[in-house]
Short mmCIF file of C-alpha atoms in Angstrom, two decimals:
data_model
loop_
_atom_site.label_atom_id
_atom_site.label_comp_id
_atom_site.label_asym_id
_atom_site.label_seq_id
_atom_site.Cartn_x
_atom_site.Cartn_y
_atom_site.Cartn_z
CA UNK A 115 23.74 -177.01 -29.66
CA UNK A 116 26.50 -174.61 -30.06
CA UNK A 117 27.49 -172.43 -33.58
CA UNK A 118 30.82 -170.91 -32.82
CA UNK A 119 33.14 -170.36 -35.35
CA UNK A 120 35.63 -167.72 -33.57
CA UNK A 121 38.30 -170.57 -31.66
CA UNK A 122 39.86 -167.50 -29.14
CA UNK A 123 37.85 -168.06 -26.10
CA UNK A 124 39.50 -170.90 -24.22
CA UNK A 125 36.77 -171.29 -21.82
CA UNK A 126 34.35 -171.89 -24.36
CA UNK A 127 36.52 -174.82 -26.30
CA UNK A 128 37.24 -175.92 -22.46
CA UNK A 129 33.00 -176.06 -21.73
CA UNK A 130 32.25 -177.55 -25.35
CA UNK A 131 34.83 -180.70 -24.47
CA UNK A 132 34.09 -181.52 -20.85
CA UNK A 133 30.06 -181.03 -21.62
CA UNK A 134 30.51 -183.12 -24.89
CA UNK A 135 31.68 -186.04 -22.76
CA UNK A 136 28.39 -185.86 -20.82
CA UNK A 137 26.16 -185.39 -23.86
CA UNK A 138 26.90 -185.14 -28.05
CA UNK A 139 26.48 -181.08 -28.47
CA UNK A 140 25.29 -180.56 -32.14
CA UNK A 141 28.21 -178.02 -33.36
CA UNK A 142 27.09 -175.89 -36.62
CA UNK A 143 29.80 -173.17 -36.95
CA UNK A 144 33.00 -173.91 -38.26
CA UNK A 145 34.68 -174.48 -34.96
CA UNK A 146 34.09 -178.50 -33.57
CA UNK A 147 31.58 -178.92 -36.73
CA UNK A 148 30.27 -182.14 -35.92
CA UNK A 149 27.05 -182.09 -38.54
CA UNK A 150 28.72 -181.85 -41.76
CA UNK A 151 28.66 -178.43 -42.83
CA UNK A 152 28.08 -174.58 -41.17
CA UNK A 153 24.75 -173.84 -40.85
CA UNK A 154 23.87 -170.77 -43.34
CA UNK A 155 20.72 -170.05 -40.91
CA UNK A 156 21.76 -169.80 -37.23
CA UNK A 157 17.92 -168.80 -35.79
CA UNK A 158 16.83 -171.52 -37.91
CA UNK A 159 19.14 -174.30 -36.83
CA UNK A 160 18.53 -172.76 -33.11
CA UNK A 161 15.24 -173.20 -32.88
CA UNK A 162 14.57 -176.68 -31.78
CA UNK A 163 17.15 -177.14 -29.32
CA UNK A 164 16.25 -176.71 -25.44
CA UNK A 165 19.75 -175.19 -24.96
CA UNK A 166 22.18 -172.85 -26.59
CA UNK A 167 25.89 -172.76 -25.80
CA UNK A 168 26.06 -168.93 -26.01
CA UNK A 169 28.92 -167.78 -24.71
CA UNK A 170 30.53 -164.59 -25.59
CA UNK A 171 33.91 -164.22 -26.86
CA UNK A 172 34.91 -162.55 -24.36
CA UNK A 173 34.25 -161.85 -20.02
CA UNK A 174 34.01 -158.04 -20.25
CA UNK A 175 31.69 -156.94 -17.64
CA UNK A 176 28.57 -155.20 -19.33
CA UNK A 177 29.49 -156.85 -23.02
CA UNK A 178 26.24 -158.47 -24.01
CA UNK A 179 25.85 -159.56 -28.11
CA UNK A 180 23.41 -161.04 -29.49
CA UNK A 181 24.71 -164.67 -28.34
CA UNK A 182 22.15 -164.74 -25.42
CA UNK A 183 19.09 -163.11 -27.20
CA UNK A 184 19.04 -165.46 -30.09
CA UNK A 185 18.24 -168.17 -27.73
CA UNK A 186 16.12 -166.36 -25.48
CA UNK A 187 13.84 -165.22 -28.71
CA UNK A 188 13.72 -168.94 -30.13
CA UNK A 189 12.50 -170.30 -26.25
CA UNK A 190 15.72 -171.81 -25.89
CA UNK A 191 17.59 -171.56 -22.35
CA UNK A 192 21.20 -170.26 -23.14
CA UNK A 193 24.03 -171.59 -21.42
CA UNK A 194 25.68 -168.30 -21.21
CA UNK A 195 29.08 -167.25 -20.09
CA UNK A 196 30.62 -163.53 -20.52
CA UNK A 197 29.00 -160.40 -19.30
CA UNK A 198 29.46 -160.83 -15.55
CA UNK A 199 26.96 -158.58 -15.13
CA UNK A 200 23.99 -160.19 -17.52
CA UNK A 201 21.58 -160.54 -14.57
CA UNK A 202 20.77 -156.90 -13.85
CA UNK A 203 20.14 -156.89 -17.92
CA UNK A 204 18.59 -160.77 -18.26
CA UNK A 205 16.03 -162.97 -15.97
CA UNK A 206 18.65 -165.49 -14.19
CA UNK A 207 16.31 -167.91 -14.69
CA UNK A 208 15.88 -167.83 -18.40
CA UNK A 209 19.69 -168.55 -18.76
CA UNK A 210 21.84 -171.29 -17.14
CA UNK A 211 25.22 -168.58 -16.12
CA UNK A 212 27.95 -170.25 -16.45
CA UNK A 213 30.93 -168.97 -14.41
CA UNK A 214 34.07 -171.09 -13.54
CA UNK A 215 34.61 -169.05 -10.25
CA UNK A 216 31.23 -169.66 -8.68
CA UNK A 217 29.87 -173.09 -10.52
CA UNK A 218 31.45 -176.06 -12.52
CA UNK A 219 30.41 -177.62 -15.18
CA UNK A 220 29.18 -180.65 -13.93
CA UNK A 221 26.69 -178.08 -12.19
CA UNK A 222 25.48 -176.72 -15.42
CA UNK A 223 24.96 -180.11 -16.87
CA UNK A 224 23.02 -181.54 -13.98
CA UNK A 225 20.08 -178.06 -14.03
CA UNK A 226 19.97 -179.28 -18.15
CA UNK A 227 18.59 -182.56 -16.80
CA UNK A 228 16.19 -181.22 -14.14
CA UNK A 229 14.96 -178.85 -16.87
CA UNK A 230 15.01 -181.64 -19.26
CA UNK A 231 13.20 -184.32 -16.81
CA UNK A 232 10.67 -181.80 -15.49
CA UNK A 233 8.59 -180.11 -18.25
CA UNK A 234 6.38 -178.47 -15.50
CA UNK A 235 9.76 -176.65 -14.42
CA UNK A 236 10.92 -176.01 -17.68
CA UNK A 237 7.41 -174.50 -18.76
CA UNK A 238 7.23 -172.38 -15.57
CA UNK A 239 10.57 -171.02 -16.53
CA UNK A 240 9.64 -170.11 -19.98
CA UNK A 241 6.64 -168.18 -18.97
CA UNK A 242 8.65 -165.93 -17.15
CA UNK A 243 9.90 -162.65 -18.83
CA UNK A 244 13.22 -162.61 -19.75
CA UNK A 245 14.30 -159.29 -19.59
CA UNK A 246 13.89 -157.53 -16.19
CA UNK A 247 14.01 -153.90 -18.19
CA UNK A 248 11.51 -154.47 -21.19
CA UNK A 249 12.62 -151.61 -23.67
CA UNK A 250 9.61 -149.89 -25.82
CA UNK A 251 11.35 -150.35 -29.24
CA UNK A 252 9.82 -148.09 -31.01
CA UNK A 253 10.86 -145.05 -28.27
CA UNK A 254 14.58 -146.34 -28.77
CA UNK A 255 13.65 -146.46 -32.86
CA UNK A 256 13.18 -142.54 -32.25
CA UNK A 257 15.72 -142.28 -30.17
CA UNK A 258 18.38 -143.37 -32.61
CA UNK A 259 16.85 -141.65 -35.35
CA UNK A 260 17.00 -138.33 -33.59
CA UNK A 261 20.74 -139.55 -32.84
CA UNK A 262 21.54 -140.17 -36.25
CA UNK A 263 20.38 -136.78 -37.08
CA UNK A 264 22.38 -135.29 -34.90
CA UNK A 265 25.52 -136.51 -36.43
CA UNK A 266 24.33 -136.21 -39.91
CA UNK A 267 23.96 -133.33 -40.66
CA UNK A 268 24.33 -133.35 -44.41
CA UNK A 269 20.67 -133.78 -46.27
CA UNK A 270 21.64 -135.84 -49.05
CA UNK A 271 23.92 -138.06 -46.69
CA UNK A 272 21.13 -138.50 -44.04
CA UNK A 273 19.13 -140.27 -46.68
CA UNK A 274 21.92 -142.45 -48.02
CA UNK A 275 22.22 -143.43 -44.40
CA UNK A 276 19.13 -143.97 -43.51
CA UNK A 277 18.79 -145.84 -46.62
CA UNK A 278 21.26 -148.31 -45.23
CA UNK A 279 20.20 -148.13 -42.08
CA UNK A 280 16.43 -149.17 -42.46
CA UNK A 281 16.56 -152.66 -43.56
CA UNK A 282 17.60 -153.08 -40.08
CA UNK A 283 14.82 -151.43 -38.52
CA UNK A 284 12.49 -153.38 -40.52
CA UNK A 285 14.12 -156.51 -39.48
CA UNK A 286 13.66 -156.05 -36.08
CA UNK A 287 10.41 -155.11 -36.57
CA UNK A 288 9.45 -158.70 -38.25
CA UNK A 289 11.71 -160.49 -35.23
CA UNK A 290 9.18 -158.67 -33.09
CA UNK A 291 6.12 -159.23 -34.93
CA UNK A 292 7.30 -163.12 -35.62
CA UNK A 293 7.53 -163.86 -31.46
CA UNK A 294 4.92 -161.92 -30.05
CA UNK A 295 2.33 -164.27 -28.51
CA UNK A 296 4.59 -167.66 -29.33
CA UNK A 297 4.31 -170.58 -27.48
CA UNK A 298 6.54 -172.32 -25.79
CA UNK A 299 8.38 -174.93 -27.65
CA UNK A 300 7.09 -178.97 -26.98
CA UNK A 301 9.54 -180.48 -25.19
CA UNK A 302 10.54 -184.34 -26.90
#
């Protein structure tokens, strides 16, 4: 599946056509929309497809987004293009890296079908890790804190900040608490 709705990055549009003649790719974001409407829940519409088209908008080397992690957290294997440095950050094996100079296509499409015709393989590359550095969250949740209060240095702006700021904290704190100890996804 793919929800894109940004139409700038040529080499995605290029990879959505020539895959789509191989296999219909479910498209939920405004660009190719092919299921009758954007999807207002992207994790949600994610979440039951064995691969993500999550390439970035752009090949800036180090420029990760969340495009690859979304997948990653739902036990999804991304079909990633972008950061041409992802694998020092991301397990190569959790993600099928796309890049035009080095593999086509065609290439791409035939690993979907081993993973997709072996669920042994596809299990044994679920189980591994997917990130080769795994961050302590909460130490980084300090860290920016301690950050923040560095720049603000105005009391009654601090907590109008952090205000704002802690919904997000408390979100990743439920995407955390929502995939720890998940299973792997049945394959069909």
């Amino acid at each position: 599946c793919m929800v894109v709705s940004n139409p700038k990055c040529i080499v995605r549009n290029n990879f959505y056509k020539e895959l789509s003649q191989f296999e219909n790719i479910d498209s939920g974001g405004r660009l190719y929309n092919n299921i009758g409407g954007e999807v207002r829940d992207k994790e949600t519409f994610i979440k039951d497809y064995k691969f993500v088209i999550s390439f970035e908008n752009s090949d800036a080397s180090g420029y990760t987004t969340e495009k690859i992690i979304e997948p990653l957290m739902d036990y999804s294997f991304p079909v990633y293009w972008g950061n041409r440095l992802i694998t020092s950050e991301i397990n190569e094996n959790k993600i099928l890296h796309y890049d035009e100079k080095r593999n086509s296509i065609s290439d791409i499409y035939a690993m979907m079908k081993k993973i997709e015709g072996d669920e042994d393989f596809a299990l044994e590359l679920l189980a591994e890790k997917p990130f080769l550095k795994n961050p302590d969250i909460f130490a980084i949740e300090s860290d920016f804190i301690l950050f923040l209060d560095k720049i603000v240095e105005n009391h009654h702006k601090k907590k109008n900040l952090l205000k704002v700021i802690e919904p997000h904290f408390k979100f990743l704190a439920h995407h955390i608490q929502k995939h720890a100890g998940k299973g792997f996804k049945k394959f069909s």
